[in-house]
Coordinates of C-alpha atoms and ligand atoms in Angstrom, one line a residue:
M229 CA 9.4 27.2 -5.5
T230 CA 11.2 23.9 -6.4
A231 CA 9.9 21.0 -4.3
K232 CA 11.9 18.8 -2.0
I233 CA 11.8 15.2 -3.4
I234 CA 10.3 12.7 -0.8
S235 CA 12.3 9.6 -1.7
G236 CA 10.2 6.4 -0.8
R237 CA 13.5 4.5 -1.2
E238 CA 15.2 6.5 1.5
V239 CA 12.3 6.5 3.9
A240 CA 11.8 2.6 3.4
E241 CA 15.6 2.2 4.0
N242 CA 15.4 4.0 7.3
I243 CA 12.3 2.0 8.4
L244 CA 14.2 -1.2 7.4
Q245 CA 16.8 -0.6 10.1
D246 CA 14.1 -0.7 12.7
L247 CA 12.4 -3.7 11.1
K248 CA 15.7 -5.8 11.2
K249 CA 15.9 -5.2 14.9
R250 CA 12.4 -6.4 15.5
V251 CA 13.1 -9.5 13.4
D252 CA 16.3 -10.2 15.4
I253 CA 14.2 -10.0 18.7
L254 CA 11.7 -12.5 17.1
K255 CA 14.4 -14.9 15.9
K256 CA 15.7 -15.0 19.5
K257 CA 12.3 -16.5 20.3
N258 CA 12.6 -19.0 17.5
I259 CA 10.1 -17.1 15.4
T260 CA 11.0 -16.1 11.9
P261 CA 8.3 -14.1 10.3
K262 CA 7.0 -15.7 7.1
L263 CA 5.0 -14.1 4.2
V264 CA 3.2 -16.1 1.5
V265 CA 2.2 -14.4 -1.7
V266 CA -0.4 -16.1 -3.9
L267 CA 0.2 -15.1 -7.6
V268 CA -2.3 -16.1 -10.2
G269 CA -1.5 -15.8 -13.8
D270 CA 1.4 -14.2 -15.6
M271 CA 0.8 -10.4 -15.6
K272 CA 4.1 -8.7 -16.0
A273 CA 3.3 -5.9 -13.5
S274 CA 2.1 -8.3 -10.8
A275 CA 5.4 -10.4 -11.2
S276 CA 7.4 -7.2 -10.9
Y277 CA 5.6 -6.1 -7.7
V278 CA 6.0 -9.5 -6.2
A279 CA 9.7 -9.7 -7.0
Q280 CA 10.0 -6.4 -5.1
K281 CA 8.2 -7.8 -2.1
E282 CA 10.5 -10.9 -2.1
K283 CA 13.6 -8.7 -2.3
F284 CA 12.6 -6.5 0.6
A285 CA 11.7 -9.6 2.7
V286 CA 15.2 -10.8 2.2
K287 CA 16.7 -7.5 3.4
A288 CA 14.5 -7.5 6.5
G289 CA 15.6 -11.1 7.2
I290 CA 12.1 -12.7 6.9
D291 CA 11.1 -15.7 5.0
S292 CA 8.8 -15.4 2.0
E293 CA 7.4 -17.8 -0.5
V294 CA 5.5 -17.2 -3.7
L295 CA 2.8 -19.8 -4.6
R296 CA 2.4 -19.5 -8.4
F297 CA -0.7 -20.7 -10.2
N298 CA -1.7 -20.4 -13.8
S299 CA -4.7 -18.3 -14.8
E300 CA -6.9 -21.4 -15.3
I301 CA -7.0 -22.3 -11.5
S302 CA -10.5 -22.6 -10.2
E303 CA -11.9 -20.4 -7.5
S304 CA -12.4 -23.4 -5.2
E305 CA -8.7 -24.5 -5.5
I306 CA -7.5 -20.9 -4.6
L307 CA -9.9 -21.0 -1.6
N308 CA -8.5 -24.4 -0.6
Q309 CA -5.0 -23.0 -0.7
I310 CA -6.0 -20.1 1.5
D311 CA -7.5 -22.6 4.0
E312 CA -4.3 -24.4 4.1
I313 CA -2.3 -21.2 4.6
N314 CA -4.7 -20.1 7.4
K315 CA -3.9 -23.4 9.3
D316 CA -0.1 -23.3 8.9
D317 CA 1.4 -21.9 12.1
E318 CA 4.7 -21.2 10.3
I319 CA 3.0 -18.6 8.0
H320 CA 2.3 -15.2 9.7
G321 CA 1.1 -13.2 6.7
V322 CA -0.5 -13.9 3.3
I323 CA -1.5 -11.7 0.4
V324 CA -3.3 -12.5 -2.9
Q325 CA -1.8 -10.4 -5.6
L326 CA -4.4 -8.5 -7.4
P327 CA -6.0 -8.4 -10.0
L328 CA -7.2 -12.0 -10.2
P329 CA -8.7 -13.6 -13.4
D330 CA -12.3 -12.6 -14.0
H331 CA -13.7 -16.1 -13.0
I332 CA -12.3 -15.7 -9.5
S333 CA -14.3 -13.6 -7.0
V334 CA -11.9 -11.1 -5.3
T335 CA -14.5 -10.7 -2.5
K336 CA -14.7 -14.4 -1.8
V337 CA -10.9 -14.8 -1.8
L338 CA -10.3 -11.9 0.4
N339 CA -13.1 -12.9 2.8
R340 CA -11.4 -16.3 3.3
I341 CA -8.1 -14.9 4.5
D342 CA -7.6 -15.1 8.3
P343 CA -7.7 -11.5 9.5
K344 CA -4.8 -12.0 11.7
K345 CA -2.7 -13.0 8.6
D346 CA -4.2 -10.4 6.4
V347 CA -1.1 -8.3 6.0
D348 CA -2.6 -6.5 3.0
G349 CA -5.4 -5.2 5.5
F350 CA -8.1 -6.0 2.8
T351 CA -10.4 -8.2 4.8
P352 CA -13.8 -6.8 6.0
T353 CA -12.6 -7.4 9.6
N354 CA -9.5 -5.3 9.2
V355 CA -11.1 -2.6 7.1
G356 CA -14.0 -2.4 9.8
K357 CA -11.4 -2.1 12.6
L358 CA -9.6 0.7 10.6
F359 CA -13.0 2.6 10.2
L360 CA -13.7 2.2 13.9
G361 CA -10.2 3.4 14.9
E362 CA -9.2 0.1 16.4
E363 CA -5.8 -1.5 16.3
T364 CA -5.5 -3.5 13.0
L365 CA -3.2 -4.4 10.0
V366 CA -3.5 -1.2 7.9
S367 CA -3.3 -1.6 4.3
C368 CA 0.1 -1.1 2.8
T369 CA -0.1 1.9 0.4
P370 CA -2.1 4.1 2.9
K371 CA 0.3 3.1 5.7
G372 CA 3.2 3.9 3.4
I373 CA 1.8 7.3 2.6
M374 CA 1.4 8.2 6.2
S375 CA 5.1 7.2 6.9
M376 CA 6.2 9.5 4.1
L377 CA 4.2 12.4 5.4
E378 CA 5.7 11.7 8.8
S379 CA 9.2 11.8 7.4
T380 CA 8.6 15.3 6.2
G381 CA 7.8 16.4 9.7
T382 CA 4.3 17.4 8.7
D383 CA 1.7 17.7 11.6
L384 CA -1.6 16.9 9.9
N385 CA -3.6 18.4 12.9
G386 CA -6.2 20.9 11.5
K387 CA -4.5 20.7 7.9
N388 CA -6.6 20.4 4.6
V389 CA -6.0 17.1 2.8
T390 CA -7.5 16.6 -0.6
V391 CA -7.6 13.0 -1.6
I392 CA -8.2 12.2 -5.3
G393 CA -9.5 8.6 -5.8
R394 CA -12.0 6.6 -3.8
S395 CA -10.6 3.1 -4.1
N396 CA -10.8 0.6 -1.3
I397 CA -7.1 0.0 -1.4
V398 CA -5.9 3.5 -1.3
G399 CA -8.4 6.5 -1.4
K400 CA -10.9 5.4 1.4
P401 CA -8.3 4.0 3.8
V402 CA -5.9 7.0 3.5
S403 CA -8.8 9.4 4.2
I404 CA -9.5 7.7 7.4
L405 CA -5.9 7.7 8.5
C406 CA -5.6 11.4 7.9
Q407 CA -8.8 12.1 9.7
Q408 CA -7.3 10.1 12.7
Q409 CA -4.6 12.7 12.7
N410 CA -7.2 15.5 12.9
A411 CA -6.9 16.6 9.2
T412 CA -9.8 18.0 7.4
V413 CA -10.2 15.6 4.3
T414 CA -11.8 16.4 1.1
M415 CA -12.6 13.3 -1.0
C416 CA -12.6 13.8 -4.8
H417 CA -12.6 11.3 -7.8
S418 CA -12.7 11.3 -11.5
R419 CA -16.3 12.7 -11.6
T420 CA -15.9 15.5 -9.0
K421 CA -17.1 18.9 -10.4
D422 CA -14.8 21.8 -10.2
L423 CA -11.7 19.8 -8.9
N424 CA -9.6 23.0 -8.9
A425 CA -11.9 24.5 -6.2
K426 CA -11.4 21.4 -4.1
L427 CA -7.7 21.7 -4.4
A428 CA -7.4 25.4 -3.8
D429 CA -6.9 25.3 0.0
A430 CA -5.2 21.9 0.2
D431 CA -2.1 21.6 2.5
V432 CA -1.6 18.0 1.3
V433 CA -2.8 16.5 -2.1
I434 CA -2.9 12.7 -2.4
V435 CA -3.6 11.5 -5.9
A436 CA -4.6 7.9 -6.5
V437 CA -7.0 8.1 -9.4
G438 CA -5.2 5.8 -11.9
V439 CA -5.0 8.3 -14.8
A440 CA -1.6 9.3 -16.0
K441 CA -0.8 13.1 -15.3
F442 CA -4.4 13.7 -14.2
I443 CA -3.2 16.6 -12.1
N444 CA -0.7 19.3 -13.2
G445 CA 1.0 22.2 -11.4
D446 CA -1.6 24.8 -12.2
Q447 CA -4.0 22.8 -9.9
I448 CA -1.5 22.5 -7.0
P449 CA -1.6 25.3 -4.3
S450 CA 1.8 26.9 -3.8
G451 CA 3.7 25.0 -1.0
A452 CA 1.4 22.0 -0.8
I453 CA 2.8 18.5 -0.2
V454 CA 2.0 16.2 -3.1
I455 CA 1.8 12.4 -2.8
D456 CA 1.5 10.6 -6.2
V457 CA 0.3 7.0 -6.0
G458 CA -0.1 6.3 -9.7
I459 CA 2.3 4.5 -11.9
H460 CA 1.9 4.4 -15.6
N461 CA 4.2 3.4 -18.6
I462 CA 3.8 5.9 -21.4
D463 CA 5.9 5.1 -24.5
G464 CA 8.5 3.3 -22.2
K465 CA 8.7 6.1 -19.7
L466 CA 7.2 5.7 -16.2
C467 CA 5.0 8.6 -14.8
G468 CA 2.4 9.0 -12.1
D469 CA -1.1 10.4 -11.8
V470 CA 0.6 13.9 -11.3
D471 CA 2.6 15.8 -14.0
F472 CA 5.8 15.9 -12.0
E473 CA 7.5 18.6 -14.1
T474 CA 4.9 21.2 -13.5
A475 CA 3.8 20.1 -10.0
S476 CA 7.4 20.2 -8.5
E477 CA 7.5 23.9 -9.5
K478 CA 4.5 24.6 -7.1
A479 CA 4.7 22.0 -4.3
S480 CA 7.0 22.3 -1.3
A481 CA 7.5 18.6 -1.3
I482 CA 6.5 15.8 -3.8
T483 CA 7.0 12.1 -4.3
P484 CA 8.7 10.9 -7.5
V485 CA 7.5 8.1 -9.7
P486 CA 9.2 5.7 -9.6
G487 CA 10.9 5.6 -6.2
G488 CA 8.2 7.3 -4.3
V489 CA 5.1 5.5 -2.9
G490 CA 6.0 2.1 -4.5
P491 CA 8.9 1.2 -2.2
M492 CA 6.8 2.4 0.8
T493 CA 4.0 0.0 0.0
V494 CA 6.5 -2.9 0.0
C495 CA 8.0 -1.7 3.2
A496 CA 4.6 -1.5 4.9
L497 CA 3.8 -5.1 3.8
I498 CA 7.0 -6.5 5.3
E499 CA 6.3 -4.4 8.5
N500 CA 2.7 -5.8 8.7
T501 CA 4.2 -9.4 8.4
I502 CA 6.5 -8.7 11.3
I503 CA 3.5 -7.2 13.3
A504 CA 1.5 -10.3 12.6
A505 CA 4.4 -12.4 13.9
E506 CA 4.9 -10.3 17.0
R507 CA 1.2 -10.7 17.9
I508 CA 1.3 -14.5 18.1
Ligands
LIG1060 N1 -2.2 -5.1 -6.8 C1 -1.7 -3.8 -6.8 N2 -1.5 -3.3 -5.5 C2 -1.8 -4.3 -4.7 C3 -1.6 -4.5 -3.2 O1 -1.3 -3.5 -2.5 N3 -1.9 -5.7 -2.8 C4 -2.3 -6.7 -3.5 N4 -2.5 -7.9 -2.9 N5 -2.4 -6.7 -4.8 C5 -2.1 -5.5 -5.4

């Protein structure tokens, strides 16, 4: 079997058409959705992610602003900045690009963001609402993954989903979203014993473990859908948490790296900003 490629770029482009219409409706009411990105330090990967977010914001017709700070900024200065953003009625969404320098507490910073403007869906309030199945701003990578699965026409009802990786940003929330659609979810991670047995009856495999080519084709059941969340630069070549060459021989559909989950995360962030603006 040779897998169909699930192009995140194409799915995001399709969603963009709907987002533009929603932005037009808001603009007729004199509301232009605005996203603020707080970027601390000069990490190359973070700068590249933020540039992609700005580019997609322009395409969707929303405003965006990047507040850049050097890595010596104190925790209290960042917290003060967030207070200012929370008070500013022109700003509908804010994200703090992670990681942050070690002297700044991620927990304190995220807790300070107004949940209504938390377009990353990282605040305890929004995570709690997701857990309880209440309407909320859903974090971007899990939301993007669900849109990609939807684009394949897959009905998760009764399906087996194996998630590898238990992060707060991807593994935990995506497992909840799959359960909301009546999937049976098996949660695995880097220390799971006999991972192959946990993968054997998976209809969908979501890999977000942060290790290059952690999963290969031998471990993928024939015909499964594979979602690869990882991105790694190995000797100048990008790859994911899944060995694409071998996995694409077994899967029925698979996301590429790059051009898979990455563009969907960005698209979900812009959609969340529009949702935040629609709710005011
Ligand atoms: N760093 C890596 N991924 C993310 C993300 O989705 N949001 C934020 N704020 N930082 C990140």
